[in-house]
Structures are given as structure tokens and as C-alpha cells.
Coordinates of C-alpha atoms and ligand atoms in Angstrom, one line a residue:
X94 CA -134.8 -68.1 -94.6
X95 CA -132.0 -70.9 -94.6
X96 CA -131.2 -72.1 -91.1
X97 CA -127.7 -71.5 -89.9
X98 CA -125.9 -74.2 -88.0
X99 CA -126.2 -72.0 -84.6
X100 CA -129.9 -72.1 -85.2
X101 CA -130.3 -76.0 -85.6
X102 CA -133.0 -77.2 -83.4
X103 CA -131.3 -78.3 -80.0
X104 CA -127.9 -77.2 -81.3
X105 CA -125.6 -76.6 -78.2
X106 CA -122.5 -74.6 -79.5
X107 CA -121.4 -74.5 -75.7
X108 CA -120.6 -78.2 -76.0
X109 CA -118.1 -77.5 -78.5
X110 CA -116.9 -74.2 -76.9
X111 CA -116.1 -76.3 -73.8
X112 CA -114.9 -79.4 -75.1
X113 CA -111.1 -80.5 -74.6
X114 CA -108.7 -82.7 -76.6
X115 CA -104.9 -83.2 -76.5
X116 CA -104.8 -80.8 -79.2
X117 CA -106.2 -77.9 -77.1
X118 CA -105.8 -79.0 -73.6
X119 CA -103.0 -76.5 -72.5
X120 CA -103.5 -73.0 -71.5
X121 CA -102.0 -71.2 -74.2
X122 CA -103.6 -73.8 -76.6
X123 CA -107.1 -72.8 -75.3
X124 CA -106.0 -69.0 -75.5
X125 CA -104.9 -69.5 -79.3
X126 CA -107.9 -71.2 -80.4
X127 CA -110.0 -68.7 -78.8
X128 CA -108.0 -65.6 -80.7
X129 CA -108.8 -67.6 -83.8
X130 CA -112.5 -67.8 -82.8
X131 CA -112.6 -64.0 -81.9
X132 CA -110.6 -63.2 -85.0
X133 CA -113.1 -64.7 -87.2
X134 CA -116.2 -63.4 -85.4
X135 CA -114.8 -59.9 -85.6
X136 CA -113.9 -60.1 -89.5
X137 CA -117.3 -61.8 -90.2
X138 CA -119.1 -58.5 -92.0
X139 CA -115.4 -58.3 -93.9
X140 CA -115.7 -61.8 -94.9
X141 CA -119.4 -61.0 -96.2
X142 CA -120.8 -63.3 -93.6
X143 CA -124.4 -62.8 -92.6
X144 CA -126.4 -64.2 -89.4
X145 CA -128.8 -65.5 -90.4
X146 CA -127.1 -66.3 -93.6
X147 CA -129.4 -65.2 -96.5
X148 CA -128.9 -67.9 -98.7
X149 CA -127.3 -71.5 -98.3
X150 CA -123.6 -70.9 -97.4
X151 CA -121.5 -74.2 -97.6
X152 CA -117.9 -74.1 -95.8
X153 CA -115.1 -76.4 -96.0
X154 CA -112.9 -76.0 -93.1
X155 CA -110.0 -77.4 -94.2
X156 CA -107.0 -78.8 -92.1
X157 CA -110.2 -78.6 -89.5
X158 CA -108.6 -80.1 -86.1
X159 CA -111.0 -80.1 -83.9
X160 CA -112.6 -77.4 -85.6
X161 CA -112.2 -73.8 -84.2
X162 CA -113.2 -72.4 -87.5
X163 CA -116.4 -74.3 -88.0
X164 CA -117.4 -73.3 -84.1
X165 CA -116.9 -69.7 -85.2
X166 CA -118.4 -69.8 -88.2
X167 CA -122.0 -71.8 -87.0
X168 CA -124.0 -68.5 -86.9
X169 CA -123.3 -67.6 -90.9
X170 CA -123.2 -70.9 -92.5
X171 CA -126.0 -73.7 -93.5
X172 CA -123.6 -76.4 -93.8
X173 CA -119.9 -77.3 -93.1
X174 CA -117.4 -79.9 -93.9
X175 CA -114.2 -80.5 -91.9
X176 CA -111.6 -82.1 -93.8
X177 CA -108.0 -82.9 -92.2
X178 CA -105.2 -85.5 -92.8
X179 CA -105.2 -86.9 -89.5
X180 CA -107.8 -89.1 -88.2
X181 CA -107.5 -88.2 -84.8
X182 CA -108.2 -84.7 -85.4
X183 CA -111.2 -85.6 -87.6
X184 CA -112.9 -88.3 -84.8
X185 CA -112.5 -85.2 -82.2
X186 CA -114.3 -82.9 -84.4
X187 CA -117.0 -85.4 -85.1
X188 CA -117.4 -85.9 -81.3
X189 CA -117.6 -82.0 -80.7
X190 CA -120.3 -81.5 -83.6
X191 CA -122.4 -84.2 -82.4
X192 CA -122.0 -83.4 -79.0
X193 CA -123.1 -79.9 -80.0
X194 CA -126.3 -81.9 -81.4
X195 CA -125.5 -80.6 -85.0
X196 CA -126.9 -82.9 -87.8
X197 CA -124.1 -84.9 -89.4
X198 CA -125.5 -84.4 -92.8
X199 CA -124.8 -80.7 -92.3
X200 CA -121.8 -80.6 -89.8
X201 CA -119.0 -83.3 -90.0
X202 CA -115.5 -84.2 -90.8
X203 CA -113.7 -86.4 -92.8
X204 CA -110.0 -87.8 -93.3
X205 CA -108.6 -86.6 -96.3
X206 CA -106.1 -84.7 -98.3
X207 CA -106.5 -82.3 -101.1
X208 CA -103.1 -80.9 -101.2
X209 CA -101.5 -84.1 -102.5
X210 CA -101.1 -85.4 -106.2
X211 CA -102.8 -87.1 -107.5
X212 CA -105.9 -86.2 -105.5
X213 CA -108.1 -89.0 -104.1
X214 CA -110.7 -89.3 -107.2
X215 CA -113.3 -90.1 -104.1
X216 CA -113.1 -86.4 -103.2
X217 CA -114.3 -85.2 -106.6
X218 CA -118.1 -85.6 -106.0
X219 CA -120.2 -82.6 -105.1
X220 CA -120.1 -83.1 -101.4
X221 CA -116.3 -81.9 -101.9
X222 CA -116.7 -78.9 -104.2
X223 CA -118.6 -75.7 -105.0
X224 CA -118.2 -74.3 -101.5
X225 CA -118.8 -70.9 -100.7
X226 CA -116.0 -70.4 -98.5
X227 CA -113.1 -72.7 -98.1
X228 CA -111.1 -71.8 -94.8
X229 CA -107.9 -72.9 -93.4
X230 CA -106.5 -71.8 -90.3
X231 CA -102.7 -72.3 -88.8
X232 CA -102.2 -75.3 -91.2
X233 CA -101.0 -73.7 -94.6
X234 CA -97.1 -73.4 -93.1
X235 CA -97.3 -77.4 -92.6
X236 CA -98.0 -78.0 -96.4
X237 CA -94.9 -78.7 -98.2
X238 CA -95.8 -76.6 -101.3
X239 CA -98.3 -73.6 -99.8
X240 CA -98.9 -72.0 -103.1
X241 CA -100.3 -75.2 -104.5
X242 CA -102.3 -75.7 -101.4
X243 CA -104.1 -72.0 -102.2
X244 CA -104.9 -73.2 -105.4
X245 CA -106.1 -76.5 -104.6
X246 CA -108.5 -74.8 -102.1
X247 CA -109.5 -72.3 -104.7
X248 CA -110.3 -75.6 -106.9
X249 CA -113.1 -76.0 -104.3
X250 CA -115.0 -73.0 -104.1
X251 CA -117.5 -71.7 -106.6
X252 CA -117.4 -68.8 -108.7
X253 CA -117.7 -65.9 -106.3
X254 CA -116.7 -67.9 -103.4
X255 CA -113.8 -67.3 -101.0
X256 CA -110.6 -68.9 -99.9
X257 CA -109.7 -67.8 -96.5
X258 CA -106.2 -68.3 -95.2
X259 CA -105.3 -67.6 -91.4
X260 CA -101.6 -67.7 -91.0
X261 CA -98.6 -66.4 -88.8
X262 CA -96.9 -63.5 -89.9
X263 CA -93.1 -64.3 -90.7
X264 CA -90.6 -62.7 -88.8
X265 CA -88.1 -60.8 -90.9
X266 CA -84.9 -62.8 -90.0
X267 CA -86.2 -66.0 -90.2
X268 CA -84.0 -68.6 -92.0
X269 CA -86.0 -70.7 -94.5
X270 CA -86.2 -74.4 -94.1
X271 CA -84.6 -76.4 -96.6
X272 CA -87.2 -78.5 -98.9
X273 CA -86.2 -81.7 -97.5
X274 CA -86.1 -80.6 -94.0
X275 CA -89.6 -79.0 -94.3
X276 CA -91.1 -82.2 -95.9
X277 CA -89.6 -84.3 -92.9
X278 CA -91.1 -81.9 -90.3
X279 CA -94.5 -81.7 -92.1
X280 CA -95.0 -85.4 -92.4
X281 CA -94.3 -85.7 -88.6
X282 CA -96.3 -83.1 -87.9
X283 CA -99.2 -84.5 -89.9
X284 CA -99.0 -88.0 -87.8
X285 CA -98.7 -86.1 -84.4
X286 CA -100.9 -83.1 -84.9
X287 CA -103.4 -84.5 -82.7
X288 CA -101.0 -84.3 -79.8
X289 CA -98.7 -82.0 -78.2
X290 CA -95.5 -84.1 -78.7
X291 CA -94.2 -82.2 -81.5
X292 CA -94.4 -78.8 -79.2
X293 CA -92.7 -80.5 -76.0
X294 CA -89.1 -79.8 -76.0
X295 CA -86.2 -78.0 -74.1
X296 CA -86.2 -74.4 -74.2
X297 CA -86.3 -72.2 -77.2
X298 CA -82.8 -70.7 -78.1
X299 CA -83.2 -67.1 -77.1
X300 CA -84.8 -65.5 -80.5
X301 CA -83.0 -62.5 -82.2
X302 CA -86.1 -62.1 -84.5
X303 CA -87.5 -58.9 -84.5
X304 CA -91.1 -58.1 -85.8
X305 CA -90.4 -55.9 -88.4
X306 CA -93.2 -56.2 -90.8
X307 CA -94.2 -53.0 -92.1
X308 CA -98.0 -53.3 -91.3
X309 CA -99.8 -51.8 -88.2
X310 CA -102.2 -54.0 -86.2
X311 CA -106.0 -53.7 -87.4
X312 CA -104.9 -52.3 -91.0
X313 CA -106.6 -53.8 -93.9
X314 CA -104.5 -54.1 -97.0
X315 CA -106.5 -54.3 -100.3
X316 CA -104.5 -55.0 -103.3
X317 CA -104.4 -57.4 -106.1
X318 CA -101.0 -58.3 -108.1
X319 CA -99.4 -61.1 -109.5
X320 CA -95.4 -61.7 -109.2
X321 CA -92.9 -64.2 -109.3
X322 CA -92.2 -65.7 -106.0
X323 CA -90.4 -68.6 -104.3
X324 CA -92.0 -71.2 -102.1
X325 CA -89.1 -70.4 -99.8
X326 CA -89.1 -66.9 -99.5
X327 CA -90.1 -65.7 -96.0
X328 CA -91.1 -69.0 -95.1
X329 CA -88.6 -69.2 -91.9
X330 CA -89.3 -71.6 -89.0
X331 CA -87.8 -72.4 -85.4
X332 CA -86.6 -75.8 -84.7
X333 CA -84.0 -77.7 -82.4
X334 CA -83.5 -80.7 -80.7
X335 CA -84.3 -80.8 -77.1
X336 CA -83.9 -84.0 -74.8
X337 CA -83.6 -85.8 -78.3
X338 CA -87.1 -84.6 -79.4
X339 CA -87.8 -82.8 -82.5
X340 CA -89.4 -79.5 -82.2
X341 CA -91.7 -78.0 -84.5
X342 CA -92.8 -74.6 -84.5
X343 CA -94.6 -72.1 -86.7
X344 CA -93.3 -71.0 -89.8
X345 CA -94.7 -67.3 -91.0
X346 CA -95.5 -66.1 -94.2
X347 CA -95.0 -62.6 -95.3
X348 CA -98.0 -60.7 -96.8
X349 CA -96.6 -60.1 -100.2
X350 CA -95.8 -63.8 -100.6
X351 CA -99.3 -64.9 -99.4
X352 CA -100.8 -62.4 -101.9
X353 CA -98.6 -64.0 -104.8
X354 CA -100.0 -67.4 -103.7
X355 CA -103.7 -66.0 -104.0
X356 CA -103.1 -64.4 -107.3
X357 CA -101.2 -67.2 -108.9
X358 CA -104.7 -69.5 -107.7
X359 CA -106.7 -67.0 -110.0
X360 CA -108.2 -65.3 -106.8
X361 CA -109.3 -61.8 -107.1
X362 CA -110.2 -59.0 -104.4
X363 CA -107.3 -60.1 -102.2
X364 CA -107.2 -58.5 -99.0
X365 CA -105.7 -59.2 -95.7
X366 CA -106.0 -58.1 -92.0
X367 CA -103.5 -58.5 -89.1
X368 CA -105.0 -59.8 -85.7
X369 CA -105.5 -57.4 -83.1
X370 CA -103.4 -59.4 -80.6
X371 CA -100.4 -61.3 -80.8
X372 CA -100.6 -65.2 -80.4
X373 CA -98.2 -66.9 -77.8
X374 CA -96.9 -70.3 -79.0
X375 CA -95.4 -71.9 -75.7
X376 CA -91.8 -72.3 -76.5
X377 CA -91.9 -70.5 -79.7
X378 CA -92.6 -66.9 -78.5
X379 CA -95.0 -64.0 -79.9
X380 CA -96.6 -64.1 -83.4
X381 CA -98.6 -61.8 -85.3
X382 CA -101.3 -63.5 -87.3
X383 CA -103.3 -62.5 -90.4
X384 CA -106.4 -63.3 -92.0
X385 CA -106.3 -63.1 -96.3
X386 CA -109.3 -63.7 -98.4
X387 CA -109.6 -63.9 -102.2
X388 CA -112.7 -64.4 -104.3
X389 CA -112.8 -66.8 -107.4
X390 CA -113.4 -64.9 -110.6
Ligands
SAM1793 C1 -102.2 -76.1 -86.1 S1 -103.5 -77.3 -86.7 C2 -104.9 -76.1 -87.1 C3 -106.0 -76.8 -86.6 C4 -107.2 -76.1 -87.0 N1 -107.2 -75.4 -88.3 C5 -107.1 -74.6 -85.9 O1 -107.1 -73.3 -86.5 O2 -107.0 -74.7 -84.7 C6 -103.2 -77.7 -88.2 C7 -103.9 -79.2 -88.8 O3 -103.4 -79.2 -90.2 C8 -103.6 -80.6 -90.4 N2 -102.8 -80.8 -91.4 C9 -101.7 -80.5 -92.0 N3 -101.5 -81.2 -93.2 C10 -102.4 -81.1 -93.8 C11 -102.8 -81.7 -95.2 N4 -102.1 -81.4 -96.2 N5 -104.2 -81.5 -95.6 C12 -105.1 -81.9 -94.5 N6 -104.9 -81.4 -93.1 C13 -103.3 -81.1 -92.9 C14 -103.1 -81.3 -89.2 O4 -103.5 -82.5 -89.1 C15 -103.6 -80.3 -88.2 O5 -105.0 -81.0 -87.6

């Protein structure tokens, strides 16, 4: 029987659960990461995860930050690789993984970007390919071309493997960011994602956005389709200047838009589920979030 990471001798998940860094030191951030953790655990069967795993299950936790996705999936996987463009996030991930007594051969993170063109050839070896799951939580909205990012993640899973995206649901009246502005904000975010400075600013302008998406909480949506889509569509954001500082909040996606990304990446059996609880991002209000999965044909 394969050994899950959670069952590794001396594994101490509690260390990782309790660890703090500048990324998740604030109360609302702890609530947010706990919600992501709970969402994945609640959806384990939906994701076809079993504990203990019955075969080897390799996870790519892409844009891992300090590793909440990896932590939540420890009982279901036999190995996990975190990857993040920000080296501070990577060292925090590795601090937590080694503090939890997980063997580095089975659980560690590395600095890298699978989304840029061209991709670093060093990331083409077996260590970085043929995953059973490529999961990306709360990060796709920071990528300049999210459709291409989904396709790049699909490249990294084996046939029958799954790409899983956890993201915020777009609010209907969000105003799309201009291409150039989005690139600038993303670049800044990639450099500063290990601290909270990108979120520190004056009060948010009163939001006029409603949450008028047409899906109730907890519903599952299961359909495949392919359609023309624009990367800009439904990709709103909120930002402003406070005390001379740039504010960078989440951009949401519409489910249809995300399904288009999955279909274009050749993923099938695409389905999504909306998280039971809204996520509160301090200064940026309440957000619904969703998880979408697709399987590589
Ligand atoms: C909000 S954090 C999410 C971290 C974690 N996945 C979670 O759910 O808590 C977004 C992360 O995406 C990373 N990131 C942004 N763009 C990236 C890219 N192109 N490639 C890899 N990581 C990226 C940032 O460095 C940051 O750690």
C-alpha cells in the first residue's frame, strides 16, 4: 500500500498547520487559508482522492505560497512538489515541510515559473512532469494570461491526471483591467507576494458590485464545452491608490470563462463547485470562490 505523506514516519502536520509567516499572519489571512484547506478536504471524494492513496499520487502545488494546498492534500498523495515564482514563498514552504518532518525527497518546493515563454529547460525533467494533480489556488488571477496558464498546467499532468483551479468568482460589474495595467500589477505582486504590503492601503471605495452570478452555493456544474473567449472578459479587479501605495486585490473569473480555458487546454470532464462560505479579503470585501477540475484526455 502506498504511504501518504501524512502517514510518513514522524510526520507532524500540526507544525505546518500552526506555522505563521508574513503571508498568513493576519487573522483574515488565516481564515482564508483555513477555508482553502477545508474546501479541498470537503471536496476530496469529488476530486477522486482517497486516503490512504491506493497508488502513487504525485501532486504539483503550483504557485504554492507557504503550501496550504499541499498541507490539505497530505493524506491523499504520496509526494508533492510546490512551485512558486517568489523565493520567499518557497523557503517558507520548505521550512514548514521540514518542520512537519516530511522527507524532502517527497515534499519540497522550488522556485520556478511554468507560465513564462520560453519555460526554463531545467523544468522539463521527469521531476516536473506527469503529475496526477496540478492544483493552483488563488493565483491564476495574478497571471498575465490565465488561459495559457491552464494549458501549461495541463502539459504537466499525465493522461488521466487532473488540473484543479481554485479561484474567486467574478462579480458581475467588475471592470476589466487593461492589459498593461494588469501586467504591471502582476509583476509587482510576484515580487511582493510574500508580505502584506500589496494589501496595505487606504479604505476601499464603497463597492457597487453585487454578487449576481447565477449559481447557488454548493451546486455542482458538470459540462464540457469549448467556445471563443477573451482573456479580458469578466476579469475584473479592484485597486486604487491609498497613502501613495498601490492596492492589489483579487480579480475574479466567471465559470464560463474558466470552462473555456479548460476546454481550450484539452481538458475533459470539466466540473466546478462553489465554496460553501464566502471569503473575506480585508479591504476588498467578500468573495465567492470556486474549484474547477478537468481531466487530461
Ligand atoms: C495568493 S498566493 C496563493 C498561495 C497559495 N496557493 C494559497 O492558496 O494560499 C499567490 C501565489 O502565486 C504566486 N505566483 C504569482 N504568479 C506566479 C507565476 N507566474 N508562477 C508561479 N507562482 C506565481 C505568488 O508568488 C504567490 O505565492
